[in-house]
Amino acid sequence: MKPDETRADYIERRVEELKPWYHKIDLGHGIVTPGFDFDDQWVGTRAVMDSISYEGKTVLDLASWDGYWAFRAERKGASMVVSSDARLMGYRNLLFCREILESDVIPMCNVPIQELTTRLSTIGLPEKYDVLHHLGLLYHLRDPMLSFAQARKVISEDGVMLLETAFIDDDENSYMAFNGLEGNYHFYGPSDTWAPTRLCLKEMLIRSLFEPVHEELWRVKPPCPAAVAKGQKPVGRLAMLARPIPEDTASVADQRKISGRQ
């Protein structure tokens, strides 16, 4: 802080200096970071999150960016929260929010999903977590199944994964739509890659030794009618829960597919 600054002045100055922000994070003193206006999209994630008990749990928040969901887990009573992202963008924002909120969230930046288990082990963090956040990540990835494989390795056997992703609301056909290249995007924009149907997403989880659970608690944001009218895929957003299942409960065929054996 500068000598003539109040704490509120300091927070407002740093919030301005750290633009752009992704999430709207309440820092107190009537100050909220100027993130994107995605509240209608994340209301479903918050609702599904509120069905989970975080008290005394360890949490790994993937694709954390500036840490909104990590801080929320901490406020809900988590005993330890690790905030991970594959890039540095948003990292300074995360550290600033951690300072202002007097948070104990552990930042772990610049960690690609394929290196997740190795990095956790290398820096001495726990290798298993009670709650895993896999939010706004799957549809960005070139290899979404790899992210589920990594997620399965770091979740405790009685843990739960909170998943939010772009999806196609089709529970009868199993396929995953590719977004295409510039000039021919089928949904959203350049950073988006895949959108599975609802059925496909369930099957991807099962093949990765997860069991989709509590479907009555899932929340859906339907496709944008304007986008569908333009011929884009009917892509919405789905917030859901899944639990790990032991490998010996999977069918022989699924075990072969999981392990890569034919």
Coordinates of C-alpha atoms in Angstrom, one line a residue:
M1 CA 0.0 0.0 0.0
K2 CA 1.1 3.5 -0.7
P3 CA 1.5 5.8 2.4
D4 CA -1.6 7.8 1.7
E5 CA -3.9 4.9 0.7
T6 CA -6.7 3.4 2.6
R7 CA -7.1 -0.4 2.3
A8 CA -10.1 0.1 0.0
D9 CA -8.1 2.5 -2.2
Y10 CA -5.3 -0.1 -2.4
I11 CA -7.7 -2.8 -3.4
E12 CA -9.4 -0.7 -6.0
R13 CA -6.0 0.4 -7.5
R14 CA -4.7 -3.2 -7.7
V15 CA -8.0 -4.5 -9.2
E16 CA -7.6 -1.9 -11.9
E17 CA -4.0 -2.7 -12.5
L18 CA -4.6 -6.4 -12.8
K19 CA -7.2 -6.2 -15.5
P20 CA -8.5 -8.3 -17.3
W21 CA -10.4 -10.4 -14.7
Y22 CA -12.3 -13.6 -15.5
H23 CA -14.5 -14.0 -12.4
K24 CA -16.4 -11.7 -10.2
I25 CA -14.8 -12.1 -6.8
D26 CA -16.1 -10.2 -3.8
L27 CA -13.1 -8.7 -2.0
G28 CA -15.0 -6.9 0.6
H29 CA -15.2 -3.1 1.1
G30 CA -18.0 -3.1 -1.5
I31 CA -15.4 -4.1 -4.2
V32 CA -16.0 -7.0 -6.7
T33 CA -13.5 -7.8 -9.4
P34 CA -14.8 -6.9 -12.9
G35 CA -15.1 -10.4 -14.4
F36 CA -17.1 -11.5 -17.3
D37 CA -20.9 -11.5 -17.0
F38 CA -21.4 -15.3 -16.9
D39 CA -23.6 -15.4 -13.8
D40 CA -26.4 -17.1 -15.7
Q41 CA -24.0 -19.8 -16.8
W42 CA -22.5 -20.4 -13.4
V43 CA -25.7 -20.5 -11.4
G44 CA -26.0 -24.2 -12.3
T45 CA -22.4 -24.9 -11.1
R46 CA -23.1 -23.1 -7.8
A47 CA -26.3 -25.1 -7.3
V48 CA -24.6 -28.5 -7.9
M49 CA -21.6 -27.4 -5.8
D50 CA -24.0 -26.5 -2.9
S51 CA -25.1 -30.2 -2.8
I52 CA -21.6 -31.3 -1.8
S53 CA -20.3 -31.2 1.7
Y54 CA -16.9 -29.5 1.8
E55 CA -16.4 -29.4 5.6
G56 CA -13.0 -30.8 6.4
K57 CA -12.4 -32.0 2.8
T58 CA -9.3 -31.6 0.6
V59 CA -10.1 -30.0 -2.8
L60 CA -8.2 -29.7 -6.1
D61 CA -9.6 -27.0 -8.3
L62 CA -8.5 -27.5 -12.0
A63 CA -8.5 -24.7 -14.5
S64 CA -8.8 -22.3 -11.6
W65 CA -7.7 -19.1 -13.4
D66 CA -8.1 -16.3 -10.7
G67 CA -9.5 -18.8 -8.1
Y68 CA -13.2 -18.1 -7.8
W69 CA -14.2 -21.7 -7.2
A70 CA -11.2 -22.4 -5.0
F71 CA -12.1 -19.6 -2.7
R72 CA -15.7 -20.6 -2.6
A73 CA -14.7 -24.2 -1.6
E74 CA -12.5 -22.7 1.2
R75 CA -15.5 -20.6 2.4
K76 CA -17.6 -23.8 2.5
G77 CA -15.2 -25.4 5.0
A78 CA -12.6 -27.3 3.0
S79 CA -9.5 -28.1 5.1
M80 CA -7.1 -27.6 2.1
V81 CA -7.7 -26.2 -1.4
V82 CA -5.1 -26.5 -4.2
S83 CA -5.7 -24.1 -7.1
S84 CA -4.2 -25.4 -10.4
D85 CA -4.1 -24.0 -14.0
A86 CA -2.1 -24.7 -17.1
R87 CA -1.2 -21.1 -17.7
L88 CA 0.1 -18.0 -16.0
M89 CA -2.8 -15.8 -17.1
G90 CA -4.8 -15.0 -14.0
Y91 CA -2.0 -16.1 -11.6
R92 CA -1.2 -12.6 -10.3
N93 CA -4.9 -12.0 -9.8
L94 CA -5.2 -15.3 -7.8
L95 CA -2.3 -14.2 -5.6
F96 CA -3.8 -10.8 -5.0
C97 CA -7.2 -12.2 -4.1
R98 CA -5.5 -14.7 -1.8
E99 CA -3.8 -11.8 0.0
I100 CA -7.0 -9.7 0.3
L101 CA -9.2 -12.6 1.4
E102 CA -6.5 -13.8 3.8
S103 CA -6.9 -17.2 2.2
D104 CA -4.8 -20.4 2.6
V105 CA -5.6 -21.6 -1.0
I106 CA -2.4 -23.2 -2.4
P107 CA -1.6 -21.8 -5.9
M108 CA -0.1 -24.3 -8.4
C109 CA 0.2 -22.6 -11.8
N110 CA 1.6 -23.5 -15.2
V111 CA 0.6 -27.2 -14.8
P112 CA -0.7 -28.8 -18.0
I113 CA -3.4 -31.5 -17.2
Q114 CA -1.1 -34.3 -18.6
E115 CA 1.5 -33.3 -15.9
L116 CA -0.9 -33.0 -13.0
T117 CA 0.0 -36.2 -11.1
T118 CA 3.8 -35.7 -11.6
R119 CA 3.7 -32.0 -10.4
L120 CA 1.7 -32.8 -7.3
S121 CA 4.2 -35.4 -6.3
T122 CA 7.2 -33.3 -7.2
I123 CA 6.2 -30.3 -5.1
G124 CA 5.1 -32.4 -2.1
L125 CA 1.3 -31.9 -2.3
P126 CA -1.2 -34.7 -1.6
E127 CA -1.7 -37.0 -4.6
K128 CA -5.4 -37.7 -3.7
Y129 CA -8.3 -35.3 -3.1
D130 CA -11.8 -35.6 -1.6
V131 CA -13.4 -33.1 -4.0
L132 CA -12.2 -32.5 -7.6
H133 CA -13.3 -29.4 -9.5
H134 CA -13.3 -30.0 -13.3
L135 CA -15.0 -26.8 -14.3
G136 CA -15.0 -25.1 -17.7
L137 CA -12.1 -27.3 -18.9
L138 CA -13.1 -30.4 -20.8
Y139 CA -14.3 -28.7 -24.0
H140 CA -11.1 -26.7 -24.3
L141 CA -8.8 -29.7 -24.4
R142 CA -7.4 -31.5 -27.4
D143 CA -7.6 -34.8 -25.5
P144 CA -10.5 -34.6 -23.0
M145 CA -10.3 -38.3 -22.2
L146 CA -6.7 -37.7 -20.9
S147 CA -8.1 -35.2 -18.4
F148 CA -10.5 -37.8 -17.0
A149 CA -7.7 -40.3 -16.7
Q150 CA -5.6 -37.7 -14.7
A151 CA -8.7 -36.8 -12.7
R152 CA -9.2 -40.5 -11.8
K153 CA -5.7 -40.7 -10.5
V154 CA -6.0 -37.8 -8.1
I155 CA -9.4 -38.4 -6.6
S156 CA -9.9 -40.4 -3.4
E157 CA -11.9 -43.6 -3.7
D158 CA -14.8 -42.1 -1.8
G159 CA -14.4 -38.6 -3.4
V160 CA -16.6 -36.7 -5.8
M161 CA -15.9 -34.8 -9.0
L162 CA -17.8 -31.7 -9.8
L163 CA -17.8 -31.4 -13.6
E164 CA -19.1 -28.4 -15.7
T165 CA -18.7 -28.4 -19.5
A166 CA -20.1 -27.6 -22.9
F167 CA -22.3 -30.4 -24.1
I168 CA -25.0 -31.3 -26.6
D169 CA -28.3 -32.2 -24.9
D170 CA -28.8 -35.5 -26.5
D171 CA -29.2 -38.6 -24.3
E172 CA -29.9 -41.1 -27.2
N173 CA -26.9 -40.6 -29.5
S174 CA -23.3 -40.9 -28.5
Y175 CA -20.9 -38.6 -30.3
M176 CA -18.6 -35.7 -29.7
A177 CA -18.7 -32.6 -32.0
F178 CA -15.5 -30.9 -33.0
N179 CA -15.6 -27.1 -33.1
G180 CA -13.7 -26.7 -36.4
L181 CA -11.4 -23.9 -37.5
E182 CA -11.8 -20.2 -37.8
G183 CA -14.5 -19.3 -40.2
N184 CA -16.3 -22.6 -39.5
Y185 CA -16.8 -22.7 -35.8
H186 CA -19.7 -24.9 -34.8
F187 CA -20.0 -23.4 -31.4
Y188 CA -18.5 -20.8 -29.1
G189 CA -15.0 -19.7 -30.4
P190 CA -11.3 -20.4 -31.0
S191 CA -10.4 -21.8 -27.6
D192 CA -13.1 -24.4 -27.7
T193 CA -12.6 -27.9 -29.2
W194 CA -15.1 -30.6 -28.2
A195 CA -18.7 -30.9 -27.2
P196 CA -20.0 -34.4 -26.3
T197 CA -23.6 -35.3 -26.2
R198 CA -25.0 -36.0 -22.8
L199 CA -24.9 -39.8 -23.5
C200 CA -21.4 -39.6 -24.8
L201 CA -20.3 -37.7 -21.7
K202 CA -21.7 -40.4 -19.4
E203 CA -19.9 -43.0 -21.5
M204 CA -16.6 -41.1 -21.4
L205 CA -16.8 -41.0 -17.6
I206 CA -17.6 -44.7 -17.3
R207 CA -14.7 -45.6 -19.6
S208 CA -12.5 -43.5 -17.2
L209 CA -13.8 -45.3 -14.1
F210 CA -16.2 -42.7 -13.0
E211 CA -19.9 -43.2 -12.3
P212 CA -22.3 -40.3 -13.1
V213 CA -24.5 -39.8 -10.0
H214 CA -27.4 -37.8 -8.6
E215 CA -28.7 -36.9 -12.0
E216 CA -31.7 -35.1 -10.4
L217 CA -29.2 -32.5 -9.0
W218 CA -27.6 -31.8 -12.4
R219 CA -28.2 -28.3 -13.9
V220 CA -28.4 -27.4 -17.6
K221 CA -28.0 -24.1 -19.3
P222 CA -29.8 -24.7 -22.7
P223 CA -28.2 -23.8 -26.1
C224 CA -28.5 -20.2 -27.3
P225 CA -31.4 -20.1 -29.7
A226 CA -29.6 -17.4 -31.8
A227 CA -26.6 -19.7 -32.3
V228 CA -28.8 -22.6 -33.3
A229 CA -30.7 -20.4 -35.7
K230 CA -27.4 -19.6 -37.4
G231 CA -26.7 -23.4 -37.9
Q232 CA -24.4 -23.9 -35.0
K233 CA -24.5 -27.1 -33.0
P234 CA -27.0 -26.9 -30.1
V235 CA -24.4 -26.6 -27.4
G236 CA -25.4 -25.8 -23.8
R237 CA -23.7 -26.2 -20.5
L238 CA -24.0 -29.0 -18.0
A239 CA -23.0 -29.1 -14.3
M240 CA -23.0 -32.6 -12.9
L241 CA -21.5 -35.0 -10.3
A242 CA -19.5 -38.2 -10.7
R243 CA -17.8 -40.6 -8.4
P244 CA -14.9 -42.9 -8.9
I245 CA -15.5 -46.6 -9.3
P246 CA -13.0 -49.5 -8.8
E247 CA -11.5 -51.0 -11.9
D248 CA -12.7 -54.5 -11.1
T249 CA -16.3 -53.2 -11.4
A250 CA -15.9 -52.3 -15.0
S251 CA -16.9 -54.7 -17.7
V252 CA -14.1 -56.7 -19.4
A253 CA -14.7 -54.7 -22.6
D254 CA -14.5 -51.4 -20.8
Q255 CA -11.3 -52.5 -18.9
R256 CA -9.7 -53.2 -22.2
K257 CA -10.7 -49.8 -23.6
I258 CA -9.5 -48.0 -20.4
S259 CA -6.1 -49.7 -20.4
G260 CA -5.7 -49.3 -24.2
R261 CA -5.8 -53.1 -24.8
Q262 CA -7.9 -54.3 -27.7

